Structures are given as C-alpha cells and as structure tokens.
mmCIF file of C-alpha atoms in Angstrom:
data_model
loop_
_atom_site.group_PDB
_atom_site.id
_atom_site.type_symbol
_atom_site.label_atom_id
_atom_site.label_comp_id
_atom_site.label_asym_id
_atom_site.label_seq_id
_atom_site.Cartn_x
_atom_site.Cartn_y
_atom_site.Cartn_z
ATOM 1 C CA UNK R 22 123.868 131.564 83.156
ATOM 2 C CA UNK R 23 126.447 133.009 81.805
ATOM 3 C CA UNK R 24 125.381 134.562 78.421
ATOM 4 C CA UNK R 25 126.997 134.845 75.319
ATOM 5 C CA UNK R 26 130.377 134.986 75.698
ATOM 6 C CA UNK R 27 132.307 136.618 72.905
ATOM 7 C CA UNK R 28 136.058 137.507 72.673
ATOM 8 C CA UNK R 29 138.290 139.585 72.155
ATOM 9 C CA UNK R 30 136.689 142.792 73.348
ATOM 10 C CA UNK R 31 138.874 145.306 71.259
ATOM 11 C CA UNK R 32 140.742 144.641 68.685
ATOM 12 C CA UNK R 33 143.441 146.617 67.227
ATOM 13 C CA UNK R 34 145.375 145.330 64.031
ATOM 14 C CA UNK R 35 146.889 146.669 60.728
ATOM 15 C CA UNK R 36 145.647 146.146 56.833
ATOM 16 C CA UNK R 37 146.537 143.090 55.438
ATOM 17 C CA UNK R 38 146.316 141.163 58.871
ATOM 18 C CA UNK R 39 144.438 137.631 59.780
ATOM 19 C CA UNK R 40 141.551 138.327 62.032
ATOM 20 C CA UNK R 41 139.979 135.887 64.376
ATOM 21 C CA UNK R 42 136.770 136.670 66.521
ATOM 22 C CA UNK R 43 135.603 134.163 69.010
ATOM 23 C CA UNK R 44 131.495 133.196 69.679
ATOM 24 C CA UNK R 45 130.509 131.032 72.735
ATOM 25 C CA UNK R 46 126.765 130.859 72.557
ATOM 26 C CA UNK R 47 124.661 130.059 75.640
ATOM 27 C CA UNK R 48 124.624 126.637 76.042
ATOM 28 C CA UNK R 49 121.575 124.043 75.259
ATOM 29 C CA UNK R 50 120.467 127.137 72.036
ATOM 30 C CA UNK R 51 121.325 125.703 68.063
ATOM 31 C CA UNK R 52 120.985 128.258 66.819
ATOM 32 C CA UNK R 53 124.037 131.541 66.230
ATOM 33 C CA UNK R 54 123.694 134.231 64.560
ATOM 34 C CA UNK R 55 126.961 136.614 63.116
ATOM 35 C CA UNK R 56 126.093 140.276 63.342
ATOM 36 C CA UNK R 57 128.438 144.049 61.760
ATOM 37 C CA UNK R 58 126.909 147.116 63.560
ATOM 38 C CA UNK R 59 128.374 150.166 61.846
ATOM 39 C CA UNK R 60 126.919 154.287 61.586
ATOM 40 C CA UNK R 61 126.836 153.944 57.887
ATOM 41 C CA UNK R 62 124.779 150.075 57.960
ATOM 42 C CA UNK R 63 122.803 150.075 61.142
ATOM 43 C CA UNK R 64 122.731 145.927 62.117
ATOM 44 C CA UNK R 65 123.525 143.246 59.333
ATOM 45 C CA UNK R 66 123.560 139.824 60.027
ATOM 46 C CA UNK R 67 126.228 138.429 58.436
ATOM 47 C CA UNK R 68 125.259 134.685 59.027
ATOM 48 C CA UNK R 69 123.676 132.418 61.197
ATOM 49 C CA UNK R 70 123.515 128.372 62.396
ATOM 50 C CA UNK R 71 121.389 126.079 62.950
ATOM 51 C CA UNK R 72 122.853 122.677 64.544
ATOM 52 C CA UNK R 73 125.905 123.481 63.585
ATOM 53 C CA UNK R 74 125.070 124.224 60.073
ATOM 54 C CA UNK R 75 125.942 127.620 58.190
ATOM 55 C CA UNK R 76 121.646 128.291 56.984
ATOM 56 C CA UNK R 77 122.251 131.847 55.417
ATOM 57 C CA UNK R 78 125.359 133.548 54.524
ATOM 58 C CA UNK R 79 123.592 135.661 51.893
ATOM 59 C CA UNK R 80 125.220 138.477 54.899
ATOM 60 C CA UNK R 81 128.912 137.731 54.348
ATOM 61 C CA UNK R 82 130.188 140.869 52.824
ATOM 62 C CA UNK R 83 132.566 138.386 50.400
ATOM 63 C CA UNK R 84 135.352 136.361 50.504
ATOM 64 C CA UNK R 85 137.741 137.754 52.819
ATOM 65 C CA UNK R 86 135.381 137.198 55.352
ATOM 66 C CA UNK R 87 134.695 133.496 56.585
ATOM 67 C CA UNK R 88 133.007 131.620 59.537
ATOM 68 C CA UNK R 89 132.961 128.325 60.828
ATOM 69 C CA UNK R 90 131.782 126.320 63.878
ATOM 70 C CA UNK R 91 132.720 123.299 64.547
ATOM 71 C CA UNK R 92 131.013 122.204 68.033
ATOM 72 C CA UNK R 93 127.357 123.610 69.681
ATOM 73 C CA UNK R 94 129.602 125.491 72.031
ATOM 74 C CA UNK R 95 131.948 127.256 70.091
ATOM 75 C CA UNK R 96 132.459 129.608 66.646
ATOM 76 C CA UNK R 97 134.440 131.955 64.804
ATOM 77 C CA UNK R 98 134.618 134.260 62.527
ATOM 78 C CA UNK R 99 137.451 135.315 60.464
ATOM 79 C CA UNK R 100 138.521 137.859 58.823
ATOM 80 C CA UNK R 101 141.704 137.412 56.083
ATOM 81 C CA UNK R 102 142.731 139.790 54.821
ATOM 82 C CA UNK R 103 141.160 142.622 56.949
ATOM 83 C CA UNK R 104 140.820 145.784 55.611
ATOM 84 C CA UNK R 105 140.016 149.566 56.876
ATOM 85 C CA UNK R 106 136.149 149.165 55.965
ATOM 86 C CA UNK R 107 135.987 145.793 57.998
ATOM 87 C CA UNK R 108 136.506 148.149 61.159
ATOM 88 C CA UNK R 109 132.996 147.900 63.339
ATOM 89 C CA UNK R 110 131.853 146.188 66.049
ATOM 90 C CA UNK R 111 130.926 142.493 65.125
ATOM 91 C CA UNK R 112 128.093 140.464 67.515
ATOM 92 C CA UNK R 113 126.945 137.206 68.211
ATOM 93 C CA UNK R 114 123.982 136.075 69.433
ATOM 94 C CA UNK R 115 122.137 133.234 70.050
ATOM 95 C CA UNK R 116 118.944 131.359 70.337
ATOM 96 C CA UNK R 117 117.138 128.376 71.399
ATOM 97 C CA UNK R 118 115.107 125.569 69.280
ATOM 98 C CA UNK R 119 112.197 127.203 67.179
ATOM 99 C CA UNK R 120 114.409 130.552 67.292
ATOM 100 C CA UNK R 121 112.043 132.258 65.216
ATOM 101 C CA UNK R 122 110.357 132.786 68.652
ATOM 102 C CA UNK R 123 112.603 132.923 71.216
ATOM 103 C CA UNK R 124 114.727 136.447 70.960
ATOM 104 C CA UNK R 125 118.104 136.077 70.262
ATOM 105 C CA UNK R 126 120.906 136.147 72.971
ATOM 106 C CA UNK R 127 123.447 139.052 72.513
ATOM 107 C CA UNK R 128 127.266 139.389 74.061
ATOM 108 C CA UNK R 129 128.788 142.339 74.687
ATOM 109 C CA UNK R 130 130.406 142.372 70.684
ATOM 110 C CA UNK R 131 134.041 142.818 69.480
ATOM 111 C CA UNK R 132 134.795 146.457 68.695
ATOM 112 C CA UNK R 133 137.177 146.034 65.651
ATOM 113 C CA UNK R 134 139.505 148.646 64.333
ATOM 114 C CA UNK R 135 141.612 148.308 61.050
ATOM 115 C CA UNK R 136 144.257 150.178 60.490
ATOM 116 C CA UNK K 13 113.007 144.148 50.068
ATOM 117 C CA UNK K 14 111.559 144.772 53.471
ATOM 118 C CA UNK K 15 112.794 148.188 55.410
ATOM 119 C CA UNK K 16 112.341 149.029 58.648
ATOM 120 C CA UNK K 17 112.623 153.045 59.898
ATOM 121 C CA UNK K 18 112.093 153.980 63.245
ATOM 122 C CA UNK K 19 110.891 157.629 63.823
ATOM 123 C CA UNK K 20 112.226 159.674 65.608
ATOM 124 C CA UNK K 21 115.922 159.479 66.021
ATOM 125 C CA UNK K 22 116.821 160.454 69.488
ATOM 126 C CA UNK K 23 114.239 161.682 71.918
ATOM 127 C CA UNK K 24 114.933 163.870 74.983
ATOM 128 C CA UNK K 25 112.693 163.267 77.836
ATOM 129 C CA UNK K 26 112.230 164.148 81.433
ATOM 130 C CA UNK K 27 112.115 162.175 84.061
ATOM 131 C CA UNK K 28 108.508 160.267 84.985
ATOM 132 C CA UNK K 29 106.870 161.394 81.040
ATOM 133 C CA UNK K 30 104.891 159.024 78.607
ATOM 134 C CA UNK K 31 106.545 158.673 75.733
ATOM 135 C CA UNK K 32 105.771 156.262 72.507
ATOM 136 C CA UNK K 33 108.534 155.079 70.006
ATOM 137 C CA UNK K 34 107.885 154.428 66.338
ATOM 138 C CA UNK K 35 109.302 151.803 63.560
ATOM 139 C CA UNK K 36 107.257 151.381 60.323
ATOM 140 C CA UNK K 37 107.810 148.495 57.624
ATOM 141 C CA UNK K 38 107.512 147.981 54.408
ATOM 142 C CA UNK K 39 106.327 144.738 53.923
ATOM 143 C CA UNK K 40 102.775 143.649 56.075
ATOM 144 C CA UNK K 41 104.480 140.074 55.662
ATOM 145 C CA UNK K 42 106.159 139.399 58.749
ATOM 146 C CA UNK K 43 106.356 136.275 61.248
ATOM 147 C CA UNK K 44 107.349 138.426 64.015
ATOM 148 C CA UNK K 45 108.729 142.406 65.069
ATOM 149 C CA UNK K 46 110.893 142.415 67.744
ATOM 150 C CA UNK K 47 111.883 145.840 70.031
ATOM 151 C CA UNK K 48 115.564 145.953 71.962
ATOM 152 C CA UNK K 49 117.351 147.712 73.866
ATOM 153 C CA UNK K 50 121.336 148.818 73.452
ATOM 154 C CA UNK K 51 123.138 150.451 75.817
ATOM 155 C CA UNK K 52 126.561 152.192 75.415
ATOM 156 C CA UNK K 53 129.348 149.164 74.333
ATOM 157 C CA UNK K 54 126.630 146.432 74.749
ATOM 158 C CA UNK K 55 124.707 144.174 73.252
ATOM 159 C CA UNK K 56 121.425 144.038 72.885
ATOM 160 C CA UNK K 57 118.829 142.896 75.122
ATOM 161 C CA UNK K 58 115.517 141.812 73.985
ATOM 162 C CA UNK K 59 112.843 143.449 75.773
ATOM 163 C CA UNK K 60 109.479 142.381 73.534
ATOM 164 C CA UNK K 61 109.045 139.682 70.757
ATOM 165 C CA UNK K 62 105.205 140.205 69.007
ATOM 166 C CA UNK K 63 104.404 137.010 67.127
ATOM 167 C CA UNK K 64 102.213 138.009 63.819
ATOM 168 C CA UNK K 65 99.081 136.755 65.290
ATOM 169 C CA UNK K 66 99.368 139.370 67.720
ATOM 170 C CA UNK K 67 98.439 142.697 68.310
ATOM 171 C CA UNK K 68 100.993 143.594 71.419
ATOM 172 C CA UNK K 69 102.953 142.401 74.312
ATOM 173 C CA UNK K 70 103.613 143.332 77.790
ATOM 174 C CA UNK K 71 106.463 143.623 80.670
ATOM 175 C CA UNK K 72 106.652 145.817 82.740
ATOM 176 C CA UNK K 73 106.380 149.217 82.347
ATOM 177 C CA UNK K 74 106.731 148.465 78.308
ATOM 178 C CA UNK K 75 104.193 147.692 76.286
ATOM 179 C CA UNK K 76 104.635 147.035 72.216
ATOM 180 C CA UNK K 77 101.385 147.075 70.102
ATOM 181 C CA UNK K 78 102.193 145.597 66.181
ATOM 182 C CA UNK K 79 99.918 146.951 62.969
ATOM 183 C CA UNK K 80 101.047 144.270 60.392
ATOM 184 C CA UNK K 81 98.157 145.839 57.857
ATOM 185 C CA UNK K 82 99.583 149.607 58.344
ATOM 186 C CA UNK K 83 103.058 148.166 59.194
ATOM 187 C CA UNK K 84 103.906 149.562 62.392
ATOM 188 C CA UNK K 85 104.387 148.766 65.876
ATOM 189 C CA UNK K 86 105.181 151.286 69.229
ATOM 190 C CA UNK K 87 106.236 151.007 72.200
ATOM 191 C CA UNK K 88 105.340 153.057 74.540
ATOM 192 C CA UNK K 89 107.080 153.377 78.004
ATOM 193 C CA UNK K 90 105.030 154.406 81.307
ATOM 194 C CA UNK K 91 106.296 156.537 84.061
ATOM 195 C CA UNK K 92 110.407 157.128 82.341
ATOM 196 C CA UNK K 93 113.076 156.679 84.490
ATOM 197 C CA UNK K 94 116.578 157.554 84.012
ATOM 198 C CA UNK K 95 117.777 154.256 83.836
ATOM 199 C CA UNK K 96 115.410 153.908 80.279
ATOM 200 C CA UNK K 97 118.493 155.425 78.827
ATOM 201 C CA UNK K 98 119.361 153.984 75.748
ATOM 202 C CA UNK K 99 119.363 153.049 72.555
ATOM 203 C CA UNK K 100 115.551 150.719 71.152
ATOM 204 C CA UNK K 101 115.925 148.950 67.724
ATOM 205 C CA UNK K 102 112.922 147.084 66.262
ATOM 206 C CA UNK K 103 112.884 144.390 63.707
ATOM 207 C CA UNK K 104 111.399 142.261 62.028
ATOM 208 C CA UNK K 105 111.571 138.267 60.458
ATOM 209 C CA UNK K 106 110.104 138.916 56.844
ATOM 210 C CA UNK K 107 108.269 136.240 55.857
ATOM 211 C CA UNK K 108 105.142 133.663 56.718
ATOM 212 C CA UNK K 109 106.662 130.592 57.091
ATOM 213 C CA UNK K 110 109.721 131.913 59.680
ATOM 214 C CA UNK K 111 112.345 129.518 57.647
ATOM 215 C CA UNK K 112 114.362 132.707 57.534
ATOM 216 C CA UNK K 113 115.480 133.289 61.122
ATOM 217 C CA UNK K 114 116.702 136.557 59.420
ATOM 218 C CA UNK K 115 116.513 139.337 61.840
ATOM 219 C CA UNK K 116 116.210 142.793 59.413
ATOM 220 C CA UNK K 117 116.642 145.950 62.305
ATOM 221 C CA UNK K 118 115.779 149.695 62.414
ATOM 222 C CA UNK K 119 118.143 152.049 62.869
ATOM 223 C CA UNK K 120 117.229 153.125 66.012
ATOM 224 C CA UNK K 121 116.060 156.022 68.895
ATOM 225 C CA UNK K 122 117.925 157.225 70.875
ATOM 226 C CA UNK K 123 116.237 157.817 73.702
ATOM 227 C CA UNK K 124 117.206 160.193 77.118
ATOM 228 C CA UNK K 125 115.625 161.154 80.146
ATOM 229 C CA UNK K 126 116.838 163.778 81.915
ATOM 230 C CA UNK K 127 116.592 163.551 85.405
#
C-alpha cells in the first residue's frame, strides 16, 4: 500500500502566482479530504469529496481556492492568485467506505510558502 | 459550534513513565472521536478511533477512553519510549448521524520522552 501521495512536497512562489497541489488517494478509498495546517489556526478541513463529488466546501477560505477530483485516483487544490497568508502546510487524506467509522489516512503534506 | 481543546500543550517525561493526554470537546453530540500522532514534517497517523457508543479502545501500549456526557477523552500511554515523542491530536466528527465526515481537531499536545 503506497499510502496517500502528495506533490510537490515543498512549493515556494511569489504572490499572485497560481499554485496547484496534487493528491493521489489510496486505491479503493472513496472519500478524499483537503486540510490546511497553520500555527495560528491548527488543522482545518477545507473540502471533502465522496465518490469524486464535493460534499462540503464550507472550509474553503475564499474564491481564490478551488478543488477538483476528476477521477477516483487524483485530486487537485488550486490557489489563484496566491497571497502570503496562504502559506501553510496542506494535507490530503483519504478513507474507505463508511468513512465516519474508518480512520483517515494522511499524506505527508505540501509545505507552501508565498513570498 | 464544536470546539476541541487539548491539555497540556506540551509535556516532557522520562522514558518508562506512564502518561495521560487530555482532550475535551464542548458539544457531546459526536459521531466518533479519533486520536492521531504527527511526527515533524509528516502527516497524521491514526492511532485509535472510538465510536460514540464505545467507552474505550486499546492498541498495544495505548488506551483511549471516551466520556461523552462530560465531553472528555484521555489517551493513556504505558511505559513511554523515546519513539513516542511526537504531537498527539484528538479530533471529533460532530453530530448524530455522521453525515458530515468533518473532523474537528484539537490544537495538539507536543510530547517529548527523554531517554
């Protein structure tokens, strides 16, 4: 089992640039979650998908953030345009059927720095 | 609004000591509670998941308890080892029906086990 794979591991870019974070969930998992972790706010859920469909995006900070899941094995989180306050570690997680009673498996995260 | 608090924020103990980490939540209406471990620069690893109908779960040297009525959970680590050093986070899925899948995280306890 390869686990949840995120890329890139680190991203440094200038304010105003578009940033795309990628995630490959564990094969067979049907729920996918995007989180953001900062010192000030801790871990926050941004959006989650069930069977490739966005279920709850209430945590997405603003319209500059968008997420897609075109198929069961791939998801992207895009920030356009990026701002310094978007600097954080972004985690992707996946879980299996009946995800409320199964643990979420996390990737190692993408550390994003916006200059 | 559900809020999750963890005390203490940091803890340092000598190797071999038994220890307890605390987690409290403001709304007793939860679907389940989960404990995670986070190592520096890594994602979260699920340790234990307690469903709302359960009182405790055990895995090896770890034991987690849940008291919904008082809004509390504890994670007991027996015979601590330097390898247990990490940040420990608890999280709840709020609600009765489990429709949200939305984990609400505490701020974590940073544990250091001294050899």
